mmCIF file of N, CA and C in Angstrom:
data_model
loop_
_atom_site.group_PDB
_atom_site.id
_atom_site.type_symbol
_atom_site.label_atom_id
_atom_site.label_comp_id
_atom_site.label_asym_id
_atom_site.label_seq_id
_atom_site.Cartn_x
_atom_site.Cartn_y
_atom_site.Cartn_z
ATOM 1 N N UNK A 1 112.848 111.618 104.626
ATOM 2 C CA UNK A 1 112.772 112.083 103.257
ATOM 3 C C UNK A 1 111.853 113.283 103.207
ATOM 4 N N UNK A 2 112.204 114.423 102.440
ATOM 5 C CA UNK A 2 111.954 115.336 102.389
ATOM 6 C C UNK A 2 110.732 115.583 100.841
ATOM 7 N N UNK A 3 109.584 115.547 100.914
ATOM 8 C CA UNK A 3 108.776 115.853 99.644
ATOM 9 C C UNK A 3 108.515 117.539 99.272
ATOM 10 N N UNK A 4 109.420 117.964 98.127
ATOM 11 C CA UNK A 4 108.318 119.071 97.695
ATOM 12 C C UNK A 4 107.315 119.039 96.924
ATOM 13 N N UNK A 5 106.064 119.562 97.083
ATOM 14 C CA UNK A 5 105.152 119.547 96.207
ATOM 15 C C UNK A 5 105.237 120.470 94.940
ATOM 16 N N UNK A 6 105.231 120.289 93.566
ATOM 17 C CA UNK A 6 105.398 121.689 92.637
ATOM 18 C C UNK A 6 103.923 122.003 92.158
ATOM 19 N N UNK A 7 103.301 122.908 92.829
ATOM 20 C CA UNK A 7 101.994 123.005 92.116
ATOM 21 C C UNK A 7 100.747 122.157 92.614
ATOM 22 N N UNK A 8 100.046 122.402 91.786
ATOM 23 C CA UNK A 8 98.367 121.733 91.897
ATOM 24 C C UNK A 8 98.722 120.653 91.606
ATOM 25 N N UNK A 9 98.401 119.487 92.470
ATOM 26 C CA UNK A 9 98.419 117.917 92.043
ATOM 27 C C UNK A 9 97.015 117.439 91.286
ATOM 28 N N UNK A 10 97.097 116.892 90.202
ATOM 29 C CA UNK A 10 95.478 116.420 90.197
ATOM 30 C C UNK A 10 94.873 115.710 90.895
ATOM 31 N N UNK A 11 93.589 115.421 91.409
ATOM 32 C CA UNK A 11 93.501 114.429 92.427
ATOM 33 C C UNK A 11 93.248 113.164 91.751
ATOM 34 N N UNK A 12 93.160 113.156 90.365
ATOM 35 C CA UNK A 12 92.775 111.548 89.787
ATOM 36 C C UNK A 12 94.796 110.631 89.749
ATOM 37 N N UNK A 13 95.356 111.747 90.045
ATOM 38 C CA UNK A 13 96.456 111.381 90.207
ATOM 39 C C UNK A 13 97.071 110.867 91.959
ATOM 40 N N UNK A 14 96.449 111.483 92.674
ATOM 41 C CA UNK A 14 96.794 110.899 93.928
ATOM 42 C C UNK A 14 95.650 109.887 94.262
ATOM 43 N N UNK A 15 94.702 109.812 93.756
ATOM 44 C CA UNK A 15 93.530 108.637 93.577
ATOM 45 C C UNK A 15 94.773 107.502 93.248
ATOM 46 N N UNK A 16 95.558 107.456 91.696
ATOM 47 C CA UNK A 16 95.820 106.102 91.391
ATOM 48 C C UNK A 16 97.309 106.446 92.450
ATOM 49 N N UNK A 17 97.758 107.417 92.852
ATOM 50 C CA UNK A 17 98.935 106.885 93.935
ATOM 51 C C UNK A 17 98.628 105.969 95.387
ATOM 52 N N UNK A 18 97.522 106.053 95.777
ATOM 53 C CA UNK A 18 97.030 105.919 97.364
ATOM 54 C C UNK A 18 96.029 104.230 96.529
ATOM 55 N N UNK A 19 95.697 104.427 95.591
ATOM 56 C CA UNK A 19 94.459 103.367 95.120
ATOM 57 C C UNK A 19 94.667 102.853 93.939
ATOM 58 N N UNK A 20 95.254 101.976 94.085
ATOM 59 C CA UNK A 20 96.379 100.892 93.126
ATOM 60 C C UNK A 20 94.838 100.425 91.931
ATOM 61 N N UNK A 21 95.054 100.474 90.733
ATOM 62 C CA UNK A 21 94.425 100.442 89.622
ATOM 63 C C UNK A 21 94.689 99.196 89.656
ATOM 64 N N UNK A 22 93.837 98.354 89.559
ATOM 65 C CA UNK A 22 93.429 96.838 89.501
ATOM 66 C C UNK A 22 92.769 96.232 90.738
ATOM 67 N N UNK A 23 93.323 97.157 91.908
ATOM 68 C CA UNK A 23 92.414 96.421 92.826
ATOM 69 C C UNK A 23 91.355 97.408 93.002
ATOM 70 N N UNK A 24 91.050 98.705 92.668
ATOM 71 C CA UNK A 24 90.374 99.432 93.053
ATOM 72 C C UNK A 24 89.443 99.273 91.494
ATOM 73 N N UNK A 25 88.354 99.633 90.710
ATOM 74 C CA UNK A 25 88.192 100.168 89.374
ATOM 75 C C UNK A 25 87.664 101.277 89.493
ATOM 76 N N UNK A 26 87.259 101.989 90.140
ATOM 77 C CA UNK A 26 87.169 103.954 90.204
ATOM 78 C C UNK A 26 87.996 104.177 91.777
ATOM 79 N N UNK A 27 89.288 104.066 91.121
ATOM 80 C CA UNK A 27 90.956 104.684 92.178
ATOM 81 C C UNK A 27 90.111 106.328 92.328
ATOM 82 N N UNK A 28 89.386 107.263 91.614
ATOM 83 C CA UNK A 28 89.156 108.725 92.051
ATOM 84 C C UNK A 28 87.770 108.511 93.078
ATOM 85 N N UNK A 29 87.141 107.918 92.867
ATOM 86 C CA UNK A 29 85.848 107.513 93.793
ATOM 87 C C UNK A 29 86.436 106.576 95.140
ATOM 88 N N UNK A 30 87.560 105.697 95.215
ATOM 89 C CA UNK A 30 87.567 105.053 96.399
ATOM 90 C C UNK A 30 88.435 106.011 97.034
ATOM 91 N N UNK A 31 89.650 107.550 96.267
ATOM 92 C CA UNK A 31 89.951 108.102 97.329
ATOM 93 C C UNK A 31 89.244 108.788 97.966
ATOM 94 N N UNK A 32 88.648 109.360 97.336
ATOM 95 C CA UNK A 32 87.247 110.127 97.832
ATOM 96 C C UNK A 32 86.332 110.119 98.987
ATOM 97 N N UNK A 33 86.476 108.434 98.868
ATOM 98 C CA UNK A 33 85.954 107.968 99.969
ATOM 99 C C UNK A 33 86.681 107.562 101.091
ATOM 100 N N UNK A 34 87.830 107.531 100.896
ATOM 101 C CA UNK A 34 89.133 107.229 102.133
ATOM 102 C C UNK A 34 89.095 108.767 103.211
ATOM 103 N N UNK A 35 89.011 110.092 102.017
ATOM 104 C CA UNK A 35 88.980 110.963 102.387
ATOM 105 C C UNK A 35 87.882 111.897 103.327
ATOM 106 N N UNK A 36 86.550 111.273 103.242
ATOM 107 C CA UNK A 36 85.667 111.803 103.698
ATOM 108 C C UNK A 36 85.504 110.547 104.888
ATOM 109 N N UNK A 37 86.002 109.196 104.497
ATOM 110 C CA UNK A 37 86.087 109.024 105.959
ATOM 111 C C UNK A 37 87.175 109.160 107.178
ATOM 112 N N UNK A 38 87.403 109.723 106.810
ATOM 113 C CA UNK A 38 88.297 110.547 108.014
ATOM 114 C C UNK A 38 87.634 112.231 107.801
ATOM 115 N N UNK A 39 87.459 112.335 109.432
ATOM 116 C CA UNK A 39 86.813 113.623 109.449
ATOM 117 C C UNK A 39 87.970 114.135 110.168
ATOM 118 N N UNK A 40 89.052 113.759 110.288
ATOM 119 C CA UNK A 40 90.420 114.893 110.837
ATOM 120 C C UNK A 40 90.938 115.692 109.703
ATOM 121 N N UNK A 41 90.458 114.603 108.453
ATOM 122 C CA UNK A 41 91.725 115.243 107.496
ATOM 123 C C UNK A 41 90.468 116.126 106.420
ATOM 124 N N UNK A 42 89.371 115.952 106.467
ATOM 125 C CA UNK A 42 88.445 116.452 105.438
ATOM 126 C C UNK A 42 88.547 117.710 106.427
ATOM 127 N N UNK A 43 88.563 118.195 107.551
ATOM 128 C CA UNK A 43 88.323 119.160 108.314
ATOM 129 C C UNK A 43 89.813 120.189 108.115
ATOM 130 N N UNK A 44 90.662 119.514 107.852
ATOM 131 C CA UNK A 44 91.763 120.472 107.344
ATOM 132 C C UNK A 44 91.874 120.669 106.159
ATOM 133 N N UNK A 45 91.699 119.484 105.166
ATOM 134 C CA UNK A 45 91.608 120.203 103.762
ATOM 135 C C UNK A 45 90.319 121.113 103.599
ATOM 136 N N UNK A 46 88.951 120.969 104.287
ATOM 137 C CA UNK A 46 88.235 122.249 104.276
ATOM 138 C C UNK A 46 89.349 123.639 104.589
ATOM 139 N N UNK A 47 89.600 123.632 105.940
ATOM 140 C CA UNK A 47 90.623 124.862 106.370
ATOM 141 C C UNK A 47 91.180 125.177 105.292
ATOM 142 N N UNK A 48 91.915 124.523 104.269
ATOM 143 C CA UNK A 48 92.700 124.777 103.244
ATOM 144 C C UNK A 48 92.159 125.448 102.134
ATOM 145 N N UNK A 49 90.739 125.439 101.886
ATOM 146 C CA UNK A 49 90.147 125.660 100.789
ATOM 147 C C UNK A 49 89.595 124.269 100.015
ATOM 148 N N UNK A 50 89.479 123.250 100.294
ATOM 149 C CA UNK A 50 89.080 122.403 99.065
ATOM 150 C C UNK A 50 87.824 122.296 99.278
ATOM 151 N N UNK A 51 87.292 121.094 98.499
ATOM 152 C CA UNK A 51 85.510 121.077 98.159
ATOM 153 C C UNK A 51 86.016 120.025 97.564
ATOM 154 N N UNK A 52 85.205 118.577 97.904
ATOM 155 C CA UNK A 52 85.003 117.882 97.368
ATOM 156 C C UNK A 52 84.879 118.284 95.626
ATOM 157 N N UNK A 53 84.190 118.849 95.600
ATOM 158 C CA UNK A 53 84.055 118.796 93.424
ATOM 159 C C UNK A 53 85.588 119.264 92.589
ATOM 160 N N UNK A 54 86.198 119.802 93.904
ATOM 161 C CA UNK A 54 87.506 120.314 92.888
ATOM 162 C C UNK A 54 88.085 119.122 92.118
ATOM 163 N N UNK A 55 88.974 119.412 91.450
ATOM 164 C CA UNK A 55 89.932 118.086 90.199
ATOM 165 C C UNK A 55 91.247 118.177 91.043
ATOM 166 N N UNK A 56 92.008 119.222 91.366
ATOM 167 C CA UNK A 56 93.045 119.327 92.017
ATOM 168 C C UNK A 56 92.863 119.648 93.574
ATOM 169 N N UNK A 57 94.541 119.325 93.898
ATOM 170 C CA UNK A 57 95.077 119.490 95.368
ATOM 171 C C UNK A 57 95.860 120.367 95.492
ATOM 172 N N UNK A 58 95.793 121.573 96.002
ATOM 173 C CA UNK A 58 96.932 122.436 96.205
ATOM 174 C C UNK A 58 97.826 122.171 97.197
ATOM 175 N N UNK A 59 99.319 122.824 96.841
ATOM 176 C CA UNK A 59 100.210 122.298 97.645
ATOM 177 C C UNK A 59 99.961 121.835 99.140
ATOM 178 N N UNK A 60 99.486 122.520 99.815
ATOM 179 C CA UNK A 60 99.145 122.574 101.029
ATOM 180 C C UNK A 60 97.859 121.476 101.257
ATOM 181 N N UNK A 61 96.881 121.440 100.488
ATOM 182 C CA UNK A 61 96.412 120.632 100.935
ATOM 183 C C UNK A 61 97.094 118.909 100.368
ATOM 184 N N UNK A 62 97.858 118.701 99.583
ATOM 185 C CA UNK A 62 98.674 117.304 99.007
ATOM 186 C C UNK A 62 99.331 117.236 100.391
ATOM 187 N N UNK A 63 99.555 118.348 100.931
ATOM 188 C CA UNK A 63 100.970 117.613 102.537
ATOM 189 C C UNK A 63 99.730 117.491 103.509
ATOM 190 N N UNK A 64 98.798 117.242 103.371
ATOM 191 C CA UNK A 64 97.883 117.194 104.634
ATOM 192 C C UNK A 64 97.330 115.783 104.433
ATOM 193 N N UNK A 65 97.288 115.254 102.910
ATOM 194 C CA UNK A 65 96.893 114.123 102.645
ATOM 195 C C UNK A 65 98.149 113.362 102.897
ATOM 196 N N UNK A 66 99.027 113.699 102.460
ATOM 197 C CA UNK A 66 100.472 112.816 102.579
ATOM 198 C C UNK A 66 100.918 112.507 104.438
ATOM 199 N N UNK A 67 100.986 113.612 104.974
ATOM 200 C CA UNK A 67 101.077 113.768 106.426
ATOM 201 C C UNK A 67 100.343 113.025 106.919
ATOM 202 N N UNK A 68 98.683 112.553 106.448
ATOM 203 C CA UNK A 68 97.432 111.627 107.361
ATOM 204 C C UNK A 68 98.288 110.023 107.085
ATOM 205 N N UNK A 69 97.926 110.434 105.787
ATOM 206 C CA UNK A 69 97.859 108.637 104.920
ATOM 207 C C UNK A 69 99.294 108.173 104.771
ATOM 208 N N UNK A 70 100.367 109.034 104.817
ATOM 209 C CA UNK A 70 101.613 108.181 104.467
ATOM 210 C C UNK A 70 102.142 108.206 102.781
ATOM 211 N N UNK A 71 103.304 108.447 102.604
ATOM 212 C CA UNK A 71 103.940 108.862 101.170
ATOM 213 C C UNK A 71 103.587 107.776 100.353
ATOM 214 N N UNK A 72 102.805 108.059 98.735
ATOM 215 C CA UNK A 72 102.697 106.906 98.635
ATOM 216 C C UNK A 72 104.216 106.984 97.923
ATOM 217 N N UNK A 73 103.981 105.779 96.740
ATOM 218 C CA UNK A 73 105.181 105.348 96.172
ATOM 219 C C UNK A 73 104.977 106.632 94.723
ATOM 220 N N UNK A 74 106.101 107.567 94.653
ATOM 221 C CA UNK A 74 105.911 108.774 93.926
ATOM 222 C C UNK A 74 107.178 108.558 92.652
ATOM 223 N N UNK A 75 107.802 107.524 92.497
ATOM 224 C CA UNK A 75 109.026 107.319 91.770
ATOM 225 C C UNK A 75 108.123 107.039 90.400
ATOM 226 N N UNK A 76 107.561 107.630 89.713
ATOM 227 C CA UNK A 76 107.167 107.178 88.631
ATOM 228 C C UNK A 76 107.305 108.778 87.421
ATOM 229 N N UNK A 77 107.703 108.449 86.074
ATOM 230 C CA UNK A 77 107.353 109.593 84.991
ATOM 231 C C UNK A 77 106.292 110.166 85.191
ATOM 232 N N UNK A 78 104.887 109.980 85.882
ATOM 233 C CA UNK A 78 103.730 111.143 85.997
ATOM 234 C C UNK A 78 104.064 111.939 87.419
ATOM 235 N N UNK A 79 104.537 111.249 88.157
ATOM 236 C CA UNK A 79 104.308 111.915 89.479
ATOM 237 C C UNK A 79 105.958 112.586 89.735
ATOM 238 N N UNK A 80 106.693 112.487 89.086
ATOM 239 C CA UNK A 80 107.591 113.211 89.112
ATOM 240 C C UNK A 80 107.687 114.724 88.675
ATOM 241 N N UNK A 81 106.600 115.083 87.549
ATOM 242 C CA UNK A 81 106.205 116.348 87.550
ATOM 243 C C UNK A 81 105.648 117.138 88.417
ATOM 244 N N UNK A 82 105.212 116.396 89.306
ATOM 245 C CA UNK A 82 104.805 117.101 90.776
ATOM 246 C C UNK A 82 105.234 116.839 92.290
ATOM 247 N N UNK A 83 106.314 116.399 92.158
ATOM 248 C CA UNK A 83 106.992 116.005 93.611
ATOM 249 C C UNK A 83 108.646 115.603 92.759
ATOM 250 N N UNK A 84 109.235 116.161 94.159
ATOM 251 C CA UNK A 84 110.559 115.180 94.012
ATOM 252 C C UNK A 84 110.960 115.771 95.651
ATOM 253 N N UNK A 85 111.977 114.510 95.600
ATOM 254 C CA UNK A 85 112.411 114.198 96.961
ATOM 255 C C UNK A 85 113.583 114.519 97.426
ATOM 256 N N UNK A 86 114.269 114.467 98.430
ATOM 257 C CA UNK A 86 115.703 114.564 99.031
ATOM 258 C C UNK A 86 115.798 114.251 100.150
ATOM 259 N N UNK A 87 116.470 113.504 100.454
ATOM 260 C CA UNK A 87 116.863 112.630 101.688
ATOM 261 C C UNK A 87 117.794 113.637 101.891
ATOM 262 N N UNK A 88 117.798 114.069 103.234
ATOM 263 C CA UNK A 88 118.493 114.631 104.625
ATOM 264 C C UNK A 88 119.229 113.656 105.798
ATOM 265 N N UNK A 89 120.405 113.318 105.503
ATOM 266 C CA UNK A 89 121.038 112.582 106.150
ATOM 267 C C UNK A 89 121.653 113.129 107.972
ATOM 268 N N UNK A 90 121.478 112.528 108.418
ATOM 269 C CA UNK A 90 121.582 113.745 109.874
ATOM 270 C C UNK A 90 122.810 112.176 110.349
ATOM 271 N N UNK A 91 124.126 113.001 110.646
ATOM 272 C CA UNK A 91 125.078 111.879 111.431
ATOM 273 C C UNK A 91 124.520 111.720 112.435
ATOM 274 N N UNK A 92 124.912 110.560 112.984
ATOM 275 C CA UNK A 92 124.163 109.964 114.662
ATOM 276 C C UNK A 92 125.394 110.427 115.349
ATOM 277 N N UNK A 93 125.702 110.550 116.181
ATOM 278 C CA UNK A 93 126.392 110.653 117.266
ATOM 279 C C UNK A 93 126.554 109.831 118.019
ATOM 280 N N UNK A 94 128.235 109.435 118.397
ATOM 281 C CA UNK A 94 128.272 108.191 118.719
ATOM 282 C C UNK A 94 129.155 108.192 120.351
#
């Protein structure tokens, strides 16, 4: 499956995608902290431009979080303003 990103993601928005609201109660503080512990991926979203204090993710840095951590579940009315998908079907050869 193929994700485009459209734009600046907010990050209180990929907070509650990655950090499910009920088990987490500050989803923007526990990604935060998913994120800084990993020093592979804080070291490329630096490369990218971010800073911890920013609110948003620019395109480039949302596929670096998605690429570490894995797609979350994006089928919803908020997160559809900033992603949509397309499956690429490739025949097998038989």
């Amino acid at each position: 499956m193929e994700v485009k990103i459209k734009g600046c993601v907010p990050k209180s928005l990929f907070a509650r995608m990655y950090m499910r609201e009920g088990v987490y109660s500050r989803p923007v503080e526990a990604f935060s902290r998913m994120l800084k512990e990993s020093r592979e991926v804080m070291e490329q979203l630096r490369a990218a431009g971010y800073a911890p204090t920013h609110k948003t993710l620019t395109p480039r840095q949302a596929q670096i979080v998605i690429d570490h951590f894995g797609l979350p579940d994006i089928d919803s009315p908020e997160t559809k303003k900033y992603f949509s998908c397309s499956t690429t079907v490739t025949p097998s050869r038989s």
